[in-house]
Structure formats: C-alpha cells, structure tokens
PDB file of C-alpha atoms and ligand atoms in Angstrom:
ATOM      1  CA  UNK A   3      -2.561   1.989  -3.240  1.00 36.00           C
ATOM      2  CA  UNK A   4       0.475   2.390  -0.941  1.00 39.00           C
ATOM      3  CA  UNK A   5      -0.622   1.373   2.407  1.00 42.00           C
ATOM      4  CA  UNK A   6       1.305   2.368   5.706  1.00 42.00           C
ATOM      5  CA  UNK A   7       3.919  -0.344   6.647  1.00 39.00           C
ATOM      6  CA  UNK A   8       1.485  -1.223   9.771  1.00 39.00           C
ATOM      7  CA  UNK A   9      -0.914  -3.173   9.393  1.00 43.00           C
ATOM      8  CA  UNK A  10      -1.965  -4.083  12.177  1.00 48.00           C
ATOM      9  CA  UNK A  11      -4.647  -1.309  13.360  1.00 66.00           C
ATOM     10  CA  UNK A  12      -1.992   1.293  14.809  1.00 88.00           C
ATOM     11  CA  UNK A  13      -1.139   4.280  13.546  1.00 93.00           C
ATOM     12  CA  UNK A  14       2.325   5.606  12.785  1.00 95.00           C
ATOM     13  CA  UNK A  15       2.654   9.344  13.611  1.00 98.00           C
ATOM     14  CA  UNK A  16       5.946  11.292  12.219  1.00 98.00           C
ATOM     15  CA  UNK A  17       6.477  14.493  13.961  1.00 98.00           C
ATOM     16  CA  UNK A  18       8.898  16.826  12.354  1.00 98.00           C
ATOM     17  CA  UNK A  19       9.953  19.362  15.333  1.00 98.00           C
ATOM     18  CA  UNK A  20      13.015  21.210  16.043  1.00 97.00           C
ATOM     19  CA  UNK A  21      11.737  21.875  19.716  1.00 96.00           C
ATOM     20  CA  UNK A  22      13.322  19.315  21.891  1.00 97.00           C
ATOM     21  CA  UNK A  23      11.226  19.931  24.678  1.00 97.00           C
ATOM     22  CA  UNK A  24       7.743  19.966  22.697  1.00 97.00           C
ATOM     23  CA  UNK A  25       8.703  17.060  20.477  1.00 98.00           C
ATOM     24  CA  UNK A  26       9.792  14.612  23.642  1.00 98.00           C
ATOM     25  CA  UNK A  27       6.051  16.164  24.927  1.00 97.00           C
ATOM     26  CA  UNK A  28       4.338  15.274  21.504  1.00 98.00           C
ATOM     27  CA  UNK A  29       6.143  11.691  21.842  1.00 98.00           C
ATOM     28  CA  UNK A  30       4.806  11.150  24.853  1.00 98.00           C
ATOM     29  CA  UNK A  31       1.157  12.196  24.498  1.00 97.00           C
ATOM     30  CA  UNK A  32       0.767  10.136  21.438  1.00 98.00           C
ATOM     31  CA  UNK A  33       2.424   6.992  22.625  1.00 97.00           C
ATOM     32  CA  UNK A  34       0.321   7.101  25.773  1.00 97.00           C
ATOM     33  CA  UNK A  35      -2.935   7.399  23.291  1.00 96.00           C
ATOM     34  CA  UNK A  36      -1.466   4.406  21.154  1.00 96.00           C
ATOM     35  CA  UNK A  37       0.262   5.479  18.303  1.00 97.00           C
ATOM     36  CA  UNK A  38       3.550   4.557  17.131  1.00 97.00           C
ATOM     37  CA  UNK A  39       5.560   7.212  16.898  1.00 98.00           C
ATOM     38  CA  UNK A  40       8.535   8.494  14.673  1.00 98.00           C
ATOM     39  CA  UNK A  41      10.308  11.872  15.154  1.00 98.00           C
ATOM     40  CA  UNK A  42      12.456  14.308  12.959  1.00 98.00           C
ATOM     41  CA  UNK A  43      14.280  17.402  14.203  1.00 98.00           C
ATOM     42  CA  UNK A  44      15.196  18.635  11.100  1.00 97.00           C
ATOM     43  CA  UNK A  45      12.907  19.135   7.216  1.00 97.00           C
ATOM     44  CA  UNK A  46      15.555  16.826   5.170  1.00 97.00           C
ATOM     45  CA  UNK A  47      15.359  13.955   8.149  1.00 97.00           C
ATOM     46  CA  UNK A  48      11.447  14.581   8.185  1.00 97.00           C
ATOM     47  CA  UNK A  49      11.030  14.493   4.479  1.00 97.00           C
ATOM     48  CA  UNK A  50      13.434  11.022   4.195  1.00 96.00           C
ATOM     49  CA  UNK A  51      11.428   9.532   7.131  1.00 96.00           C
ATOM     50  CA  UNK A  52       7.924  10.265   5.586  1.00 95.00           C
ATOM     51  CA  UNK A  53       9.070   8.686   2.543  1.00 93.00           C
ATOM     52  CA  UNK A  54      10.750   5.957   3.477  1.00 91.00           C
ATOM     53  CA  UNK A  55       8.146   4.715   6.746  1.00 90.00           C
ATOM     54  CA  UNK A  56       5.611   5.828   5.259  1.00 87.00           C
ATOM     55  CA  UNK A  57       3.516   6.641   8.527  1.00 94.00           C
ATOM     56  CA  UNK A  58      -0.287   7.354   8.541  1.00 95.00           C
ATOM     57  CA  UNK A  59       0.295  11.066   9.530  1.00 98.00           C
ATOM     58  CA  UNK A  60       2.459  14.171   9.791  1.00 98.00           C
ATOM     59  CA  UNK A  61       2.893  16.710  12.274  1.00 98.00           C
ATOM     60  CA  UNK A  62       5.103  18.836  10.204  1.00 97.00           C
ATOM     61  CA  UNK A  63       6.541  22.535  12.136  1.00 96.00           C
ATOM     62  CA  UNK A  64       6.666  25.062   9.901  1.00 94.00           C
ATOM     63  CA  UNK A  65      10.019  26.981  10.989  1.00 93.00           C
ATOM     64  CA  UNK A  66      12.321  24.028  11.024  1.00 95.00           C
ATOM     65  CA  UNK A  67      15.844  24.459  10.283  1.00 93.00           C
ATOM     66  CA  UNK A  68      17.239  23.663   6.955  1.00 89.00           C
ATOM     67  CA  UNK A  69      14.052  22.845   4.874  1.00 94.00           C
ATOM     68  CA  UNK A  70      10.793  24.821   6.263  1.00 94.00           C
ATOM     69  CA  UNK A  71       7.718  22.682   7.128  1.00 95.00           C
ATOM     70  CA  UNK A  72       6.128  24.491   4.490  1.00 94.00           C
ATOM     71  CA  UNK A  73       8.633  22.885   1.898  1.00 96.00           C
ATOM     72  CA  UNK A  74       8.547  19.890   3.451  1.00 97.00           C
ATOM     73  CA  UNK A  75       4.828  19.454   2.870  1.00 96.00           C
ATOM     74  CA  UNK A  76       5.258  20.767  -0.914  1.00 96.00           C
ATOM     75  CA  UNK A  77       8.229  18.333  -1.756  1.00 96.00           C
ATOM     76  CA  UNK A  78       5.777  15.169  -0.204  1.00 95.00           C
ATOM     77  CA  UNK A  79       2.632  15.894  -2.110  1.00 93.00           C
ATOM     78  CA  UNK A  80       4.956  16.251  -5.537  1.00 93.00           C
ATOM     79  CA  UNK A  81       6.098  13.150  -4.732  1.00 91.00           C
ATOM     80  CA  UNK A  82       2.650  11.687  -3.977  1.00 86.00           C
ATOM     81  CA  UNK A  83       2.227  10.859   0.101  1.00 89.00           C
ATOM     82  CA  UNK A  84      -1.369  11.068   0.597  1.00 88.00           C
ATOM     83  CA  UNK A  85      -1.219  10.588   4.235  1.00 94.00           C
ATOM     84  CA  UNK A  86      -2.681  13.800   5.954  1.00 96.00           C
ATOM     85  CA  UNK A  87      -0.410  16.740   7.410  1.00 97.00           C
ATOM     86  CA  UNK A  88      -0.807  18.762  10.589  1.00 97.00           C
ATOM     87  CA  UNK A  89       0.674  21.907  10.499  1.00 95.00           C
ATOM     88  CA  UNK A  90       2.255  23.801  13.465  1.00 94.00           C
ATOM     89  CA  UNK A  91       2.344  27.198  12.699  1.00 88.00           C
ATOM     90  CA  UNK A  92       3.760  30.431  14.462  1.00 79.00           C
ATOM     91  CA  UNK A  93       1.004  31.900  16.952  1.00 61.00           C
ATOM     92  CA  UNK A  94      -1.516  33.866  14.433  1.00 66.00           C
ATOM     93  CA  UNK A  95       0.684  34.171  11.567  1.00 69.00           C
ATOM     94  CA  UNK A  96      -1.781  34.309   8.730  1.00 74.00           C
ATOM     95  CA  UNK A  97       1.017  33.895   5.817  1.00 77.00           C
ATOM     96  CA  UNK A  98       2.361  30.202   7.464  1.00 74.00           C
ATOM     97  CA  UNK A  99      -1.734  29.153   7.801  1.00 74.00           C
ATOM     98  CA  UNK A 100      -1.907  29.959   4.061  1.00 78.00           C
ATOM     99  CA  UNK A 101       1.350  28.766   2.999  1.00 81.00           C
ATOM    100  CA  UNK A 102       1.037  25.548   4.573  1.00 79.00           C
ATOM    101  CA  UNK A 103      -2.581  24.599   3.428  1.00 83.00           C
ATOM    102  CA  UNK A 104      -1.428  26.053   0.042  1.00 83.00           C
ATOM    103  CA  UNK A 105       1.510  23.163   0.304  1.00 87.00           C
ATOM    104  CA  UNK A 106      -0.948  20.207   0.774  1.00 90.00           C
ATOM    105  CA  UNK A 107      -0.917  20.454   4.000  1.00 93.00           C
ATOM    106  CA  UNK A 108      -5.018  19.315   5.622  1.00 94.00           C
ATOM    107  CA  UNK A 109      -5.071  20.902   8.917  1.00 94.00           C
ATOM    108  CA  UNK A 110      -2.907  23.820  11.039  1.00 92.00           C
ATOM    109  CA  UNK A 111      -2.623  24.424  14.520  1.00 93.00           C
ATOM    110  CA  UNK A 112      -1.133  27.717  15.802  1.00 91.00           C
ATOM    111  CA  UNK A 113       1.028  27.689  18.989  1.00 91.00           C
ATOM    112  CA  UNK A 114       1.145  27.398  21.433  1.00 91.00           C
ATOM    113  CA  UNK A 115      -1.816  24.860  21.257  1.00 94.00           C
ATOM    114  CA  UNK A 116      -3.650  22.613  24.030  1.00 95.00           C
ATOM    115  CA  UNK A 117      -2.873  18.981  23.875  1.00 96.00           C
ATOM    116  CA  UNK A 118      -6.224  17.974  23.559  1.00 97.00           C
ATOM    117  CA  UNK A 119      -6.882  20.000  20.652  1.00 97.00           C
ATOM    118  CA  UNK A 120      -3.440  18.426  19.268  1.00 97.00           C
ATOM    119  CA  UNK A 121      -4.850  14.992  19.722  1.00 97.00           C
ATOM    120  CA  UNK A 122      -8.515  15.873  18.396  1.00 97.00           C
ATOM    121  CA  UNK A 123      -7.417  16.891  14.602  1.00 97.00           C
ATOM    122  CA  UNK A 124      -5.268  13.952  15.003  1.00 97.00           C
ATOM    123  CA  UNK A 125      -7.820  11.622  15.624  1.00 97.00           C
ATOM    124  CA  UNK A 126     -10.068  13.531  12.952  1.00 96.00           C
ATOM    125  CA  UNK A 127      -7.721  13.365  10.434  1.00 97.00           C
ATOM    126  CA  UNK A 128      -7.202   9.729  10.809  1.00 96.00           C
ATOM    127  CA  UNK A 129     -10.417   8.999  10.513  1.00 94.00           C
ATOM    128  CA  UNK A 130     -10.903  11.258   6.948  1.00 93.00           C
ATOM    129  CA  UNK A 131      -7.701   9.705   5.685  1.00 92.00           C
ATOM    130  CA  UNK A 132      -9.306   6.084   6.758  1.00 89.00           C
ATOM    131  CA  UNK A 133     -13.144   7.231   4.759  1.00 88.00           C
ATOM    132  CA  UNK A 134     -10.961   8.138   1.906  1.00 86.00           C
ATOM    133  CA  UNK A 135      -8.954   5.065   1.278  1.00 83.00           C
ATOM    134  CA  UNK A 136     -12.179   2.762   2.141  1.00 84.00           C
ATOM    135  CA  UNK A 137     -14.244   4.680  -0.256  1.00 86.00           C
ATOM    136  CA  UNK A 138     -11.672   4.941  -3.065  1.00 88.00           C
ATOM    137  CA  UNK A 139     -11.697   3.060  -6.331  1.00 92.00           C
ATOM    138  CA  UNK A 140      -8.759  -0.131  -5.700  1.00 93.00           C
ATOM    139  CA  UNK A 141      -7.005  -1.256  -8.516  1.00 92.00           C
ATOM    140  CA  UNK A 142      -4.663  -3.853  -9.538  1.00 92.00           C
ATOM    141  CA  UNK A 143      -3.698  -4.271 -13.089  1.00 91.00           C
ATOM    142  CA  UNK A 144      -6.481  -4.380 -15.574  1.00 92.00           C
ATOM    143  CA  UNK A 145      -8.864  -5.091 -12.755  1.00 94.00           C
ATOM    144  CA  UNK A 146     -10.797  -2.313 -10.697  1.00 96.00           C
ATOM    145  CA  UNK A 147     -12.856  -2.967  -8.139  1.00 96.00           C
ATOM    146  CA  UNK A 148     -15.347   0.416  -7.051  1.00 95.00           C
ATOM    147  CA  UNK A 149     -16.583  -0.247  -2.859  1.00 91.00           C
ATOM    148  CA  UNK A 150     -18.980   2.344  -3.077  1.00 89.00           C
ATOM    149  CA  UNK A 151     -20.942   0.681  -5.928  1.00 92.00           C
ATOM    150  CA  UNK A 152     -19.471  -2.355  -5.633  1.00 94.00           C
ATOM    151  CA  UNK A 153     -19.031  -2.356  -9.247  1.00 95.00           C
ATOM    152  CA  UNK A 154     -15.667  -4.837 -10.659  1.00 97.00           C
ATOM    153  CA  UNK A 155     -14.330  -4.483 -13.550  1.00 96.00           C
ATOM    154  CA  UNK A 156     -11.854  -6.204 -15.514  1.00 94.00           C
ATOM    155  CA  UNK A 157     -10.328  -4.445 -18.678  1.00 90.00           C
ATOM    156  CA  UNK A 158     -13.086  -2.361 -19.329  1.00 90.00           C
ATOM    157  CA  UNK A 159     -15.683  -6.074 -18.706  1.00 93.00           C
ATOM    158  CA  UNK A 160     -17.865  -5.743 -15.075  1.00 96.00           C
ATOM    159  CA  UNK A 161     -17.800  -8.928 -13.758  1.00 96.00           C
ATOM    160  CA  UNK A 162     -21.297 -10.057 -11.583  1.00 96.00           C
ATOM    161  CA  UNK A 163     -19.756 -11.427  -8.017  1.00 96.00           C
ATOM    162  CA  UNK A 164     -21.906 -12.990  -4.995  1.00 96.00           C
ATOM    163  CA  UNK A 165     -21.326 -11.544  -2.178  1.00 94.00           C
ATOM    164  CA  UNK A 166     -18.668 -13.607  -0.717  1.00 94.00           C
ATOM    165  CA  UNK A 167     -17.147 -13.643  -4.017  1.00 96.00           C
ATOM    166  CA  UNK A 168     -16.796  -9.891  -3.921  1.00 96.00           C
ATOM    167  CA  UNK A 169     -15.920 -10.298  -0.490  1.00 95.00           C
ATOM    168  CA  UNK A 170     -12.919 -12.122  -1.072  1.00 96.00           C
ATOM    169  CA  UNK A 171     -11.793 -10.368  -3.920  1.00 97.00           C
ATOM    170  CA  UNK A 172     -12.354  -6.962  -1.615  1.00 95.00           C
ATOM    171  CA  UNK A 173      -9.779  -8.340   1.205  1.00 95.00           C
ATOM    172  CA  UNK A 174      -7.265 -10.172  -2.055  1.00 95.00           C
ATOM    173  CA  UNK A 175      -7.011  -6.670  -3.587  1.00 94.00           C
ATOM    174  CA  UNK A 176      -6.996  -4.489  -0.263  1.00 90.00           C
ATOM    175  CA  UNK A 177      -3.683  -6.587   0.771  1.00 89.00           C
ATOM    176  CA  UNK A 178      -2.265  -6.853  -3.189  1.00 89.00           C
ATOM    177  CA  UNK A 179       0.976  -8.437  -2.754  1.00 89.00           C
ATOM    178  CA  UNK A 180       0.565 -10.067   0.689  1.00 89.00           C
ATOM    179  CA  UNK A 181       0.551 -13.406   1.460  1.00 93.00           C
ATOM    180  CA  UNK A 182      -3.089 -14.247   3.305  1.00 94.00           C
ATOM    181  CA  UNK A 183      -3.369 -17.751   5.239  1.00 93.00           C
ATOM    182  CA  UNK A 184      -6.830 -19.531   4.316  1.00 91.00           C
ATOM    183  CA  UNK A 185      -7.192 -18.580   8.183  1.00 88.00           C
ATOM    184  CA  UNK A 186      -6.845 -15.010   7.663  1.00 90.00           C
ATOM    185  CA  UNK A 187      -9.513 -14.847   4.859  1.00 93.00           C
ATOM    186  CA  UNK A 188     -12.075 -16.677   6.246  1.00 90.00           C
ATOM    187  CA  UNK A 189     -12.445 -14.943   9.572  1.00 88.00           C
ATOM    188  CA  UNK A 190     -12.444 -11.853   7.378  1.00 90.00           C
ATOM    189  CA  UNK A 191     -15.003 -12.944   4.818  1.00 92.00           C
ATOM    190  CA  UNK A 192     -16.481 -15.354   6.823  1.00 89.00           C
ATOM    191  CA  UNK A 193     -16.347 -13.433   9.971  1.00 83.00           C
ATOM    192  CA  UNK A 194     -15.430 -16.631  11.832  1.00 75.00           C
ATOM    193  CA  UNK A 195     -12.589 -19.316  12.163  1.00 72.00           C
ATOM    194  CA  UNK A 196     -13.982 -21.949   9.539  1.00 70.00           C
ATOM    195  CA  UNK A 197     -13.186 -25.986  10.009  1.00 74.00           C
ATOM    196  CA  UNK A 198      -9.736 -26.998   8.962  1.00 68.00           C
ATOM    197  CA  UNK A 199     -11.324 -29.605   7.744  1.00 68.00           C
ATOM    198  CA  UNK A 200     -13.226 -27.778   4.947  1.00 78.00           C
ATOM    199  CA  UNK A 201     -12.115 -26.686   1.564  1.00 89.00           C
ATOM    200  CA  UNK A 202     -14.551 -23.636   1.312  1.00 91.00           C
ATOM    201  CA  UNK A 203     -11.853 -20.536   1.072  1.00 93.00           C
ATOM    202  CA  UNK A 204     -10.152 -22.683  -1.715  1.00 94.00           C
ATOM    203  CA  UNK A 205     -13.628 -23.038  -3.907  1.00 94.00           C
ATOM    204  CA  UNK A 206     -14.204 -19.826  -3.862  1.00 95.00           C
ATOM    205  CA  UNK A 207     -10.656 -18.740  -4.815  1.00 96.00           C
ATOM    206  CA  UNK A 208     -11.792 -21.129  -7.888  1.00 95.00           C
ATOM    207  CA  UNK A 209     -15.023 -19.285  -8.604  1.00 95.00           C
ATOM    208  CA  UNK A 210     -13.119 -15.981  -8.521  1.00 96.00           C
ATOM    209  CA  UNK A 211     -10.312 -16.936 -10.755  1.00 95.00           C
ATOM    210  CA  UNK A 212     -13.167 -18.765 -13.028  1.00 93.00           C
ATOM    211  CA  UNK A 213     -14.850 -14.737 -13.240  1.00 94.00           C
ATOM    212  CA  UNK A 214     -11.681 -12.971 -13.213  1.00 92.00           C
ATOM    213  CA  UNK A 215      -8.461 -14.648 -15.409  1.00 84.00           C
ATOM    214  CA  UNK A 216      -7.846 -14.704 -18.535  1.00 75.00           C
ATOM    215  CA  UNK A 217      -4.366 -15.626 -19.212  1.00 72.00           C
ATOM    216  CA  UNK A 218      -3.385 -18.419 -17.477  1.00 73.00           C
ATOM    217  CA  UNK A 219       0.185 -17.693 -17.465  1.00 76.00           C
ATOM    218  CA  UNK A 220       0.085 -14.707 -15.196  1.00 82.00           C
ATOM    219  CA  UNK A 221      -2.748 -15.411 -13.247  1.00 89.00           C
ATOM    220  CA  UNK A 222      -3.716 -12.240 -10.373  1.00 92.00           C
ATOM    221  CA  UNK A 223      -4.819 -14.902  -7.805  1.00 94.00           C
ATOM    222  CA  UNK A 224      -1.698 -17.479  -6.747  1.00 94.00           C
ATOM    223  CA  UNK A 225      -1.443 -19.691  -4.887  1.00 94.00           C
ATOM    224  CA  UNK A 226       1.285 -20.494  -2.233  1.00 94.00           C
ATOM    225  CA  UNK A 227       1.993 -23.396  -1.135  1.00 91.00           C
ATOM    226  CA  UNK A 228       1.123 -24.303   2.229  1.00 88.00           C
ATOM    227  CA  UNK A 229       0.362 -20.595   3.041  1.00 91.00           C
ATOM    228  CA  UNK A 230      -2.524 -19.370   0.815  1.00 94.00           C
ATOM    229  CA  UNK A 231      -3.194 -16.748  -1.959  1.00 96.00           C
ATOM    230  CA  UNK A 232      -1.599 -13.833  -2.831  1.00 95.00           C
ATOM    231  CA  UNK A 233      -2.787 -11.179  -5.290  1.00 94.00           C
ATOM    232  CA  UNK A 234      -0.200 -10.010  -7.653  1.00 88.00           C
ATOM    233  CA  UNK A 235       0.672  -6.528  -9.133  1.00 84.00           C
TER     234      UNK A 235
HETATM  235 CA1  LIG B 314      10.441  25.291  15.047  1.00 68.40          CA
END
C-alpha cells in the first residue's frame, strides 16, 4: 500500500483553490491545527501535486480554472489515490454535490462554509481514511497478512505466529521497503527501549524468517548492516 510521504504522525493537506483570499485562509487554519499543508490554484497543478506528494487529503474546488475539481477528482481515482477528497461546491448547487461524489470524491461542503465545519469533515475523514488502511488486508509479494483476523498467509500456506512474532511481522510489512533500526522495532513491538545489550529483536527476526522464507536467495526479511531489517517488495 502507498503510504503518504510523512510518516511521522502529521498529515499533509493539498488544497486545490483558485480563491486567493480563501486558500491563504484555508492555509492558515490548517497549519495552526497541525497539518502540513500544500496548495494548488489551478486543476492540472492540483492533480500533479496529489500525485506526486501524495498527501493524506484533498480539498479539491469544484470551479477551478482549466481542469474542474470535478475532473480533477475523476482523473485521481482512475489513477488510484485513495486518500479522501473534500469537495467545495457552489452554494446549493445540487448537480456539483452529485457530480463530485459521483467522481470519487467522500465528502462536499457548499459555500460559503464555517471553518469549523471545514475542519470537522477534515478531521473525520482522516480518521475513516486511517480505520481503512489499519483494517485492510497488507500485502507484500506472496505473503498477506489480514489485521482483522490476524490471519498470515504465505502463497496460499497460513503460517501460526506468537504474538510478538506477528507483531513484528505487522510493523516489517506496514513500513515494506524502509529501513527500521533494532531501536525502532522494539519500542514498537516491545513497547519499550530494550537493552543494547540484548539480542532479542534479532531472534525473533530468525523465528520469522524460519516461518516465513522459502528461497533463500531473495529472502523478504534483510538485513542491513549496522542499521537493521528491511522488508522487501
Ligand atoms: Ca473557484
């Protein structure tokens, strides 16, 4: 699964707005709640920047100039951003609600709109889009790994896990691709800073890799040297 290019707990908001004065508004408001913020004035700019940053969600206008909102929204979901879209449609127009949720879009808001409200299906929508991705099937390879019934699979063959086991392989396949310290996973499945000293996030990497490969040549769990593991695509 494509995850947003931060990380680190805050989420990246791309507003799409061809209102100067609103948009520098809507910049405001959601820096000052914490977000990181991106801005478009135009559909084409909006569209590249959604693509190419990614961000955790969309405030997309509907009458932008060059590509509508509306098109926007259709073009992204063809191309397969999941992150939610708010909609900011003309006051009561009834075809731009319809269009727009018709386009992918999850949410409208007609204006002129309260700021609060603004910042409420923000936060809601955030907090779907976060349900979703926790509760959805990962996958990496051959090897699937289900968090609601914590069933793992690999090719087709469930694999039994203990706890920490599953654990581990949870937070491996949740960051595929990134490098993760023997620090970072043990205060994640350990919930605590273990003792340097100890080798326990390494024996368990064994007893994964024991359950889980089968061709030794292109293992999913590698190590790197004097960093940690990494779980390969
Ligand atoms: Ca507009």
């Amino acid at each position: 699964m494509a995850m947003s290019e931060t990380s680190n707990g805050t989420p990246t908001v791309l507003i799409v707005e061809d209102d100067r004065d609103l948009l520098s508004v809507l910049q405001r408001i959601l820096a000052t709640e914490g977000y990181q913020v991106r801005s478009a004035q135009d559909g084409e700019t909006g569209l590249i920047e959604a693509l190419d940053h990614s961000p955790d969600l969309v405030i997309l206008d509907v009458g932008l100039p060059g590509k509508s909102g509306v098109e926007v929204a259709r073009e992204l979901r063809a191309r397969g951003f999941r992150a939610p879209m708010l909609m900011l449609t003309a006051f009561s127009s009834t075809s731009d609600k319809v269009s727009g949720l018709d386009a992918g879009a999850d949410d409208y808001l007609p204006k002129p709109f309260e700021f609060p409200e603004l910042l409420a299906r923000v936060k809601a929508l955030l907090r779907r889009a976060a349900i979703t991705a926790e509760s959805s099937v990962l996958r990496v390879r051959d090897l699937t790994l289900d968090p609601i019934s914590r069933r793992v699979e690999r090719n087709g063959r469930p694999i039994e896990l203990t706890q920490k086991e599953y654990a581990l392989l949870e937070y491996l396949m949740r960051n595929t691709g990134r490098v993760l310290s023997r620090q970072m996973i043990s205060e994640h499945v350990w919930k605590q800073q273990i003792d340097p000293l100890t080798n326990v996030v390494d024996v368990y990497i064994n007893y994964l890799r024991k359950k889980l490969e089968d061709d030794r040549d292109n293992p999913l769990i590698r190590t790197v040297r004097r960093s940690g593991y990494v779980l390969k695509a």
